[in-house]
Amino acid sequence: MSETPGAKRLHANLQPAAGDHSDGSYRKRPGEILDRLERGGHADKEDLTSGRITPSGHAVPFGKQKLQAEINKRWLAEERERVQASRGNPVAYGQQSEDLNEGLQRFLRTQGSRGNATEGDLSAKAAAAQEYAAKLAAEYYDSSEPQVPSSESNDTAKGTGHPERSSFLATSRADMDARGWDQCDFVLVTGDAYVDHPSFANAVIGRVLEWAGFKVGILAQPDFRNVEAFKAMGKPRLAFLVSAGNLDSNLNAYTAHKLPRSDDPYSPGGKPGKRPVRATIVYCNMLRRAFGKTPIIVGGIEASQRRFAHYDYWDDKVRRSVLLDSNADMLVFGMGEQQIVEIAHRMNGGESLHEINDVRGTCYVKKDISYLQSPAFIDRFGKPLSTLDYEALLPERPACGVPVPGGEPTNVNDEHGTRNTEQAVADRVQELQDTAPESIPEYRKNYSRAFKTIFDQQDPVRGRPLVQRHGALSVVQMPPARHQSEEELDRWYDLPYTRLPHPDYAREGIPAWLTTQHSINTHRGCMGSCTFCAIWMHQGRTIQSRSIDSIEKEAANITRMPSFKGYISDVGGPTANMYGNYCTVQQTLGACKDRDCLLPDPCPALRQHLDKQLEMLGRVRAVPGVKKAFIASGIRHDMLIDDKTAGAKGDAYIENLAKHHTSGHLKVAPEHLSDDVLSKMRKPGLHKFEEFKKRFVEASKRVGKEQYLVAYFVSSHPGCTMDEQIRLAEYFKRNNWSPEQVQDFIPTPMTPATAMFYSGLDPETGSYVYTPTTMREKRRQRALMQFGRPEFQGRVRKALREAGRTDLIGRHKEALVPPGNEEDWEDDNPARPAGIGSGPATTRKRNNPYRGKRRRS
C-alpha cells in the first residue's frame, strides 16, 4: 500500500479520543501535563463538549477549555456527517476524512454460485449440529455450481441478497489476486472457522485493521500437521496475528472430566479435530518453522489468560507464560482493538515490534528491563511491580536417589527431568485431596500470593506495569488498555460485517453461528465479581456501552438477513441488565480494590440506568420486522431487587422482561444455596434468588403469561464440601427440581477460583478453602445435583454412605435415591483416555494385560 512521503494515513482523524497517533506522540514530552487517557480514563462526550480533552485524547489546560469546547463541537458534528455518509465503508470514511488519492481498493468483487448444503456424517450431538447447520446453509447457497473467482464487481448475488466472496476478508491467494494484492499487511491465523460476524473475534480484529487502512488476510484452521498449510497466504508485510479462537483450545476439546468433546461448534459442521490443543503454541511454532523471524503477535482469550505463569487444569501443573512456549514477539490481552491499531500504525511507520514497549494492554518478554525504572516510564505508567518468579511456583526437585520422608524414592523421568515419584504425586493436586491447611506446600501458597499481585493490577485506571521473572527472562505486562468511549464501541460494531460464515463453509455451516447470527451485543465488562469467570481479566469491571442508535441500527441490519424470521435471539452482553450502568469512582480512581460492586449489596455509588435499558429495548422491539427480541444472555437478579439503586424501576424492568423479552424461560444463575460456597464464588445469597423468583412469577401473571426460571448451578466449586452438596440435593428434592443446567467447575487459567483450586487458599484473604480436586469427588458432586437420573444413582448411593447420610437412601419421601448397587469411577469408567489427567487409564481386565498401571499426562 503505497503512500506519498509525509502523507497522513487513514487513522489520523478516525478515532475520537483514541489517542494521538502522529510521529513522536507515543513518548511523554518534557513539560507535558498529565494525560488522563494515558492512565486509562474514560473518554466520553462530556469530556469533549466541555473542552477538557482534544479530539486526539490529550488533556487541555483550564484556561483554554472554553475555546477547545467550540472546536470539539464542530469536530463532532463533522465526524457524524462523515460516518453517516460513509455508511460503514471504511474506505469511503477514510477518503472523506483525508484527501488521499491512492484509491485504496477493498472490495474487488467476484461472482460465482454456491454448492448445496449436505448433511454430514456425524454421531450423537455432532450429527444434530451438522444437520441444523446444513439446513441454515442451504438458505444461503442453493445452487450446485462451484465458485469461480472473478474480478467483475458485483456486491450481491443477483436476486438472492447473498454477499459475494469479495464482501468477506481475503482467505486465500486467489482472493488476494482478485484484489490486486501481492502481499497482505497482516495475516490472522485462527483456530475458529471464519465467520464475518461481530460475535467472532477474528472477524472483529480483521475488520478493525481493514478500517484502519491495512490489507488483512484470514488463515482459518490451517492443517496444524503440515507446515505448508501455513504458507497459503505467504509472508505478511508487517506481522502474523495468532489466536486460538473464541474459546481456549483445551476447553474446546475436553470436558470438565477431561473426556474428548464430541463436537466443535466453531468448526465446519461441528466436526472436532480441526484445531490442535494449545493452538496458540502450535500455530506460532509452525509459523516459525515456515517463516523464521517474521513478527508474531498473539491474542484472544487463550493467550490473554495465559500471559503469566498459570495453573493448567489439563496438565495438572503450573505452566510458564504462553509467550515463552509460543516464541511469539508480543501478546495483546483484553479485547484488542485499540492495541492492534496503534501497533499496526507504529510498525507501518518503521518501528520494530521489539522496540514497541509502551502500548497499554500488551505483554512482551525482555532480558534487560532497566528502562522500566526510568523517570519518563514511571511518570507515564507508574512504578512497575514484580510478582513472584515462575520458579517460586514450582515444587522443589529432590536430587536423584535422595530419600523423601514417608517412603523409599522411585525415580521417574518426565518433562520436569528426573524426579521422585512421591514428589511427582505432590506436584499434582488432582491425585491427592487436601483436607487441611497443613497439607498445602509452600510453592502452592506462593501461587496464591502471585495471583493476588497480578489480579490487583488489572484495572485501566489504577493498574501498574507488572513483571514476572522466568529464569533469565522477564515477562512484562503493561497496564490494561483504557476504557473505550461509546463512539468507539459504535465504530467497531458498525463496520461492514456480512454477519455470515465464509462461503467456503456453504456445504457444512458453523454451529456456533446459528445461535449468535441474530444476536446483539450491547456492552462489555461486568460489575459482578464471580471468581470462576474470566471477564474481570479480559473485559474488566467497568461497563462500556454502545449507543442506542448503534444497537437499533444493528437490529435493522438483522431484519435484512434471509434467515431472519422476526426473532432476535439475544439483546445483551456478559450480563444483560448492566447496559448503561455507571460508577463515578471507577472512572476517576478505578474499580475499588478492596470491595465488590454488588456484594453484599449493590454499592451506593452504582448508577443503574434502567430507564436507558428500557428505552433501548423498546426501540429494538419497534424496528420494522422485529416480532420479538429476547434476552438470553442472563441477568444479575440481585441488582433488580435492590431498593436503593434500582427502586421502582427494578420492578418495571422485571415486568418489561416478563412481557416482552422472555420466551417462556428466563436464565438466572443462583449457582448454589450455601452461603459458604457462594462467598467463595462471590455471588449473592439464595434468599435474593427466591425474592427475584417471586417478583418475576408475579410480573408474568400480571401480563397474562405462565413463565419459569431456568436456574444454573455449579458443582465441585472451591469451598463446596460433600455435606454442602448433599444439602443442595435436598433443596432440589424439596422443591421438586430436576436441574438440567448443571456445570462442573472447570479451573480455567487466571481466575480466582482456579487459584483456590490449585493453592487451596483464597487469594483475597489467604484463608484455607476446601476444594474438590480429585476426579472421583468431582463426579460424585455432579451426580448429587442430578440424583434423579438412573445412570448417576449408583455413585450417589456410595457418596451418601461415605458421608454418613444413608437416611437419604430409600423409598420414603425425603430419600434422594432408592436402594441398589453402589458405583464409582473405577466401575463405570474404566477406560480413561491416555494422557488426559488423573484417574485409571486402563480397560477391563479381560482385555488389558497392564491392568493396575497408571498413565500420566
PDB file of C-alpha atoms in Angstrom, residues 388-555:
ATOM      1  CA  LEU A 388       6.871 -13.984  42.401  1.00  0.00           C
ATOM      2  CA  ASP A 389       9.147 -15.677  39.892  1.00  0.00           C
ATOM      3  CA  TYR A 390       7.900 -18.651  37.898  1.00  0.00           C
ATOM      4  CA  GLU A 391      10.441 -20.896  39.636  1.00  0.00           C
ATOM      5  CA  ALA A 392       8.966 -19.996  43.047  1.00  0.00           C
ATOM      6  CA  LEU A 393       5.650 -21.533  41.947  1.00  0.00           C
ATOM      7  CA  LEU A 394       7.152 -24.962  41.238  1.00  0.00           C
ATOM      8  CA  PRO A 395       7.788 -27.824  43.671  1.00  0.00           C
ATOM      9  CA  GLU A 396      11.325 -28.500  44.709  1.00  0.00           C
ATOM     10  CA  ARG A 397      13.068 -31.170  42.721  1.00  0.00           C
ATOM     11  CA  PRO A 398      14.965 -33.550  45.000  1.00  0.00           C
ATOM     12  CA  ALA A 399      18.199 -34.962  43.689  1.00  0.00           C
ATOM     13  CA  CYS A 400      18.029 -38.349  42.023  1.00  0.00           C
ATOM     14  CA  GLY A 401      18.001 -41.111  44.647  1.00  0.00           C
ATOM     15  CA  VAL A 402      17.626 -38.802  47.689  1.00  0.00           C
ATOM     16  CA  PRO A 403      15.135 -40.312  50.154  1.00  0.00           C
ATOM     17  CA  VAL A 404      11.924 -38.424  50.818  1.00  0.00           C
ATOM     18  CA  PRO A 405      10.253 -38.649  54.238  1.00  0.00           C
ATOM     19  CA  GLY A 406       7.440 -41.156  54.143  1.00  0.00           C
ATOM     20  CA  GLY A 407       8.909 -43.842  51.908  1.00  0.00           C
ATOM     21  CA  GLU A 408      11.633 -45.012  49.609  1.00  0.00           C
ATOM     22  CA  PRO A 409      12.035 -42.942  46.453  1.00  0.00           C
ATOM     23  CA  THR A 410      11.496 -44.256  42.972  1.00  0.00           C
ATOM     24  CA  ASN A 411      12.937 -42.238  40.117  1.00  0.00           C
ATOM     25  CA  VAL A 412      10.850 -41.295  37.071  1.00  0.00           C
ATOM     26  CA  ASN A 413      11.641 -39.214  34.006  1.00  0.00           C
ATOM     27  CA  ASP A 414       9.213 -36.683  32.567  1.00  0.00           C
ATOM     28  CA  GLU A 415       9.180 -33.116  31.276  1.00  0.00           C
ATOM     29  CA  HIS A 416      10.421 -31.858  34.672  1.00  0.00           C
ATOM     30  CA  GLY A 417      13.522 -34.033  34.465  1.00  0.00           C
ATOM     31  CA  THR A 418      14.373 -36.846  36.887  1.00  0.00           C
ATOM     32  CA  ARG A 419      12.124 -36.668  39.960  1.00  0.00           C
ATOM     33  CA  ASN A 420      10.988 -38.694  42.891  1.00  0.00           C
ATOM     34  CA  THR A 421       7.548 -40.281  42.458  1.00  0.00           C
ATOM     35  CA  GLU A 422       6.424 -39.090  45.875  1.00  0.00           C
ATOM     36  CA  GLN A 423       7.261 -35.537  44.846  1.00  0.00           C
ATOM     37  CA  ALA A 424       5.578 -36.130  41.482  1.00  0.00           C
ATOM     38  CA  VAL A 425       2.316 -37.019  43.219  1.00  0.00           C
ATOM     39  CA  ALA A 426       2.562 -33.954  45.483  1.00  0.00           C
ATOM     40  CA  ASP A 427       3.045 -31.885  42.338  1.00  0.00           C
ATOM     41  CA  ARG A 428      -0.371 -32.942  41.013  1.00  0.00           C
ATOM     42  CA  VAL A 429      -3.330 -31.681  43.026  1.00  0.00           C
ATOM     43  CA  GLN A 430      -5.844 -33.829  41.156  1.00  0.00           C
ATOM     44  CA  GLU A 431      -4.332 -37.022  42.586  1.00  0.00           C
ATOM     45  CA  LEU A 432      -4.438 -36.016  46.264  1.00  0.00           C
ATOM     46  CA  GLN A 433      -7.389 -34.435  48.076  1.00  0.00           C
ATOM     47  CA  ASP A 434      -6.260 -31.722  50.526  1.00  0.00           C
ATOM     48  CA  THR A 435      -8.261 -31.732  53.750  1.00  0.00           C
ATOM     49  CA  ALA A 436      -6.418 -29.209  55.939  1.00  0.00           C
ATOM     50  CA  PRO A 437      -4.221 -26.102  55.540  1.00  0.00           C
ATOM     51  CA  GLU A 438      -1.236 -28.027  56.920  1.00  0.00           C
ATOM     52  CA  SER A 439      -1.196 -30.131  53.745  1.00  0.00           C
ATOM     53  CA  ILE A 440      -0.609 -27.116  51.459  1.00  0.00           C
ATOM     54  CA  PRO A 441       3.077 -26.887  50.407  1.00  0.00           C
ATOM     55  CA  GLU A 442       4.835 -23.535  50.249  1.00  0.00           C
ATOM     56  CA  TYR A 443       5.076 -23.374  46.454  1.00  0.00           C
ATOM     57  CA  ARG A 444       1.285 -23.575  46.154  1.00  0.00           C
ATOM     58  CA  LYS A 445       0.917 -20.804  48.732  1.00  0.00           C
ATOM     59  CA  ASN A 446       3.298 -18.782  46.568  1.00  0.00           C
ATOM     60  CA  TYR A 447       0.977 -19.291  43.615  1.00  0.00           C
ATOM     61  CA  SER A 448      -1.885 -17.711  45.563  1.00  0.00           C
ATOM     62  CA  ARG A 449       0.290 -14.731  46.524  1.00  0.00           C
ATOM     63  CA  ALA A 450       1.496 -14.228  42.950  1.00  0.00           C
ATOM     64  CA  PHE A 451      -2.042 -14.380  41.597  1.00  0.00           C
ATOM     65  CA  LYS A 452      -3.209 -11.752  44.096  1.00  0.00           C
ATOM     66  CA  THR A 453      -0.495  -9.335  42.923  1.00  0.00           C
ATOM     67  CA  ILE A 454      -1.425  -9.894  39.276  1.00  0.00           C
ATOM     68  CA  PHE A 455      -5.165  -9.691  39.846  1.00  0.00           C
ATOM     69  CA  ASP A 456      -4.989  -6.376  41.721  1.00  0.00           C
ATOM     70  CA  GLN A 457      -3.340  -4.621  38.760  1.00  0.00           C
ATOM     71  CA  GLN A 458      -5.938  -5.451  36.088  1.00  0.00           C
ATOM     72  CA  ASP A 459      -7.672  -2.074  36.184  1.00  0.00           C
ATOM     73  CA  PRO A 460      -7.065   0.504  33.410  1.00  0.00           C
ATOM     74  CA  VAL A 461      -7.037   3.482  35.790  1.00  0.00           C
ATOM     75  CA  ARG A 462      -5.017   2.311  38.798  1.00  0.00           C
ATOM     76  CA  GLY A 463      -3.186  -0.676  37.267  1.00  0.00           C
ATOM     77  CA  ARG A 464       0.614  -0.572  37.118  1.00  0.00           C
ATOM     78  CA  PRO A 465       3.098  -2.463  34.944  1.00  0.00           C
ATOM     79  CA  LEU A 466       3.841  -5.992  36.149  1.00  0.00           C
ATOM     80  CA  VAL A 467       6.979  -8.105  35.840  1.00  0.00           C
ATOM     81  CA  GLN A 468       7.385 -11.845  36.371  1.00  0.00           C
ATOM     82  CA  ARG A 469      10.783 -13.473  36.025  1.00  0.00           C
ATOM     83  CA  HIS A 470      11.140 -16.728  34.106  1.00  0.00           C
ATOM     84  CA  GLY A 471      14.773 -17.643  34.595  1.00  0.00           C
ATOM     85  CA  ALA A 472      16.939 -15.051  32.837  1.00  0.00           C
ATOM     86  CA  LEU A 473      13.936 -13.536  31.027  1.00  0.00           C
ATOM     87  CA  SER A 474      11.147 -11.285  32.266  1.00  0.00           C
ATOM     88  CA  VAL A 475       7.516 -11.220  31.174  1.00  0.00           C
ATOM     89  CA  VAL A 476       6.361  -7.592  31.247  1.00  0.00           C
ATOM     90  CA  GLN A 477       2.678  -6.672  31.290  1.00  0.00           C
ATOM     91  CA  MET A 478       1.710  -3.083  30.567  1.00  0.00           C
ATOM     92  CA  PRO A 479      -1.393  -1.685  32.318  1.00  0.00           C
ATOM     93  CA  PRO A 480      -4.676  -2.693  30.648  1.00  0.00           C
ATOM     94  CA  ALA A 481      -5.993  -0.706  27.694  1.00  0.00           C
ATOM     95  CA  ARG A 482      -8.065   2.306  28.651  1.00  0.00           C
ATOM     96  CA  HIS A 483     -11.845   2.188  28.645  1.00  0.00           C
ATOM     97  CA  GLN A 484     -13.452   2.803  25.283  1.00  0.00           C
ATOM     98  CA  SER A 485     -15.977   5.525  24.664  1.00  0.00           C
ATOM     99  CA  GLU A 486     -19.477   4.999  23.324  1.00  0.00           C
ATOM    100  CA  GLU A 487     -18.402   6.357  19.945  1.00  0.00           C
ATOM    101  CA  GLU A 488     -15.503   3.919  19.693  1.00  0.00           C
ATOM    102  CA  LEU A 489     -17.614   0.878  20.521  1.00  0.00           C
ATOM    103  CA  ASP A 490     -20.199   2.010  17.980  1.00  0.00           C
ATOM    104  CA  ARG A 491     -17.494   2.246  15.361  1.00  0.00           C
ATOM    105  CA  TRP A 492     -16.279  -1.322  15.885  1.00  0.00           C
ATOM    106  CA  TYR A 493     -19.803  -2.733  15.721  1.00  0.00           C
ATOM    107  CA  ASP A 494     -20.825  -0.571  12.747  1.00  0.00           C
ATOM    108  CA  LEU A 495     -18.103  -1.992  10.480  1.00  0.00           C
ATOM    109  CA  PRO A 496     -19.403  -3.732   7.333  1.00  0.00           C
ATOM    110  CA  TYR A 497     -19.775  -7.294   8.625  1.00  0.00           C
ATOM    111  CA  THR A 498     -21.721  -9.637   6.373  1.00  0.00           C
ATOM    112  CA  ARG A 499     -22.899 -11.476   9.540  1.00  0.00           C
ATOM    113  CA  LEU A 500     -22.424 -14.783   7.693  1.00  0.00           C
ATOM    114  CA  PRO A 501     -19.997 -17.702   7.617  1.00  0.00           C
ATOM    115  CA  HIS A 502     -17.500 -17.539   4.765  1.00  0.00           C
ATOM    116  CA  PRO A 503     -18.773 -19.116   1.517  1.00  0.00           C
ATOM    117  CA  ASP A 504     -16.154 -21.872   1.868  1.00  0.00           C
ATOM    118  CA  TYR A 505     -18.377 -23.384   4.560  1.00  0.00           C
ATOM    119  CA  ALA A 506     -21.532 -23.369   2.449  1.00  0.00           C
ATOM    120  CA  ARG A 507     -21.889 -27.136   2.468  1.00  0.00           C
ATOM    121  CA  GLU A 508     -21.496 -27.569   6.213  1.00  0.00           C
ATOM    122  CA  GLY A 509     -22.277 -24.378   8.122  1.00  0.00           C
ATOM    123  CA  ILE A 510     -20.872 -23.281  11.503  1.00  0.00           C
ATOM    124  CA  PRO A 511     -22.989 -24.384  14.517  1.00  0.00           C
ATOM    125  CA  ALA A 512     -21.775 -21.547  16.806  1.00  0.00           C
ATOM    126  CA  TRP A 513     -23.043 -19.020  14.277  1.00  0.00           C
ATOM    127  CA  LEU A 514     -26.534 -20.488  14.410  1.00  0.00           C
ATOM    128  CA  THR A 515     -27.057 -19.335  17.987  1.00  0.00           C
ATOM    129  CA  THR A 516     -25.489 -15.881  17.524  1.00  0.00           C
ATOM    130  CA  GLN A 517     -26.454 -14.831  13.984  1.00  0.00           C
ATOM    131  CA  HIS A 518     -29.475 -12.816  15.180  1.00  0.00           C
ATOM    132  CA  SER A 519     -27.979 -11.594  18.471  1.00  0.00           C
ATOM    133  CA  ILE A 520     -26.859  -8.101  19.509  1.00  0.00           C
ATOM    134  CA  ASN A 521     -24.001  -7.343  21.908  1.00  0.00           C
ATOM    135  CA  THR A 522     -24.943  -4.141  23.749  1.00  0.00           C
ATOM    136  CA  HIS A 523     -21.972  -3.646  26.076  1.00  0.00           C
ATOM    137  CA  ARG A 524     -18.726  -5.008  27.500  1.00  0.00           C
ATOM    138  CA  GLY A 525     -17.479  -5.593  31.023  1.00  0.00           C
ATOM    139  CA  CYS A 526     -19.213  -6.856  34.155  1.00  0.00           C
ATOM    140  CA  MET A 527     -19.596  -5.306  37.609  1.00  0.00           C
ATOM    141  CA  GLY A 528     -20.041  -8.764  39.075  1.00  0.00           C
ATOM    142  CA  SER A 529     -17.054 -10.470  40.608  1.00  0.00           C
ATOM    143  CA  CYS A 530     -17.691 -14.174  40.067  1.00  0.00           C
ATOM    144  CA  THR A 531     -14.449 -15.932  40.892  1.00  0.00           C
ATOM    145  CA  PHE A 532     -14.895 -18.624  38.234  1.00  0.00           C
ATOM    146  CA  CYS A 533     -15.314 -16.105  35.405  1.00  0.00           C
ATOM    147  CA  ALA A 534     -12.619 -14.660  33.129  1.00  0.00           C
ATOM    148  CA  ILE A 535     -14.487 -11.413  32.328  1.00  0.00           C
ATOM    149  CA  TRP A 536     -12.630  -9.463  35.023  1.00  0.00           C
ATOM    150  CA  MET A 537      -9.269 -10.284  33.470  1.00  0.00           C
ATOM    151  CA  HIS A 538     -10.418  -9.902  29.869  1.00  0.00           C
ATOM    152  CA  GLN A 539     -13.020  -7.114  29.652  1.00  0.00           C
ATOM    153  CA  GLY A 540     -12.769  -5.518  33.088  1.00  0.00           C
ATOM    154  CA  ARG A 541     -15.262  -4.435  35.736  1.00  0.00           C
ATOM    155  CA  THR A 542     -16.252  -1.124  34.158  1.00  0.00           C
ATOM    156  CA  ILE A 543     -19.289  -1.212  31.861  1.00  0.00           C
ATOM    157  CA  GLN A 544     -18.632   0.154  28.370  1.00  0.00           C
ATOM    158  CA  SER A 545     -21.887   0.521  26.440  1.00  0.00           C
ATOM    159  CA  ARG A 546     -22.846   1.184  22.848  1.00  0.00           C
ATOM    160  CA  SER A 547     -25.266   3.930  21.910  1.00  0.00           C
ATOM    161  CA  ILE A 548     -28.947   3.122  21.432  1.00  0.00           C
ATOM    162  CA  ASP A 549     -28.704   4.379  17.833  1.00  0.00           C
ATOM    163  CA  SER A 550     -25.965   1.861  17.029  1.00  0.00           C
ATOM    164  CA  ILE A 551     -27.907  -1.018  18.622  1.00  0.00           C
ATOM    165  CA  GLU A 552     -31.048  -0.019  16.754  1.00  0.00           C
ATOM    166  CA  LYS A 553     -29.084   0.115  13.505  1.00  0.00           C
ATOM    167  CA  GLU A 554     -27.748  -3.417  14.073  1.00  0.00           C
ATOM    168  CA  ALA A 555     -31.278  -4.670  14.751  1.00  0.00           C
TER     169      ALA A 555
END
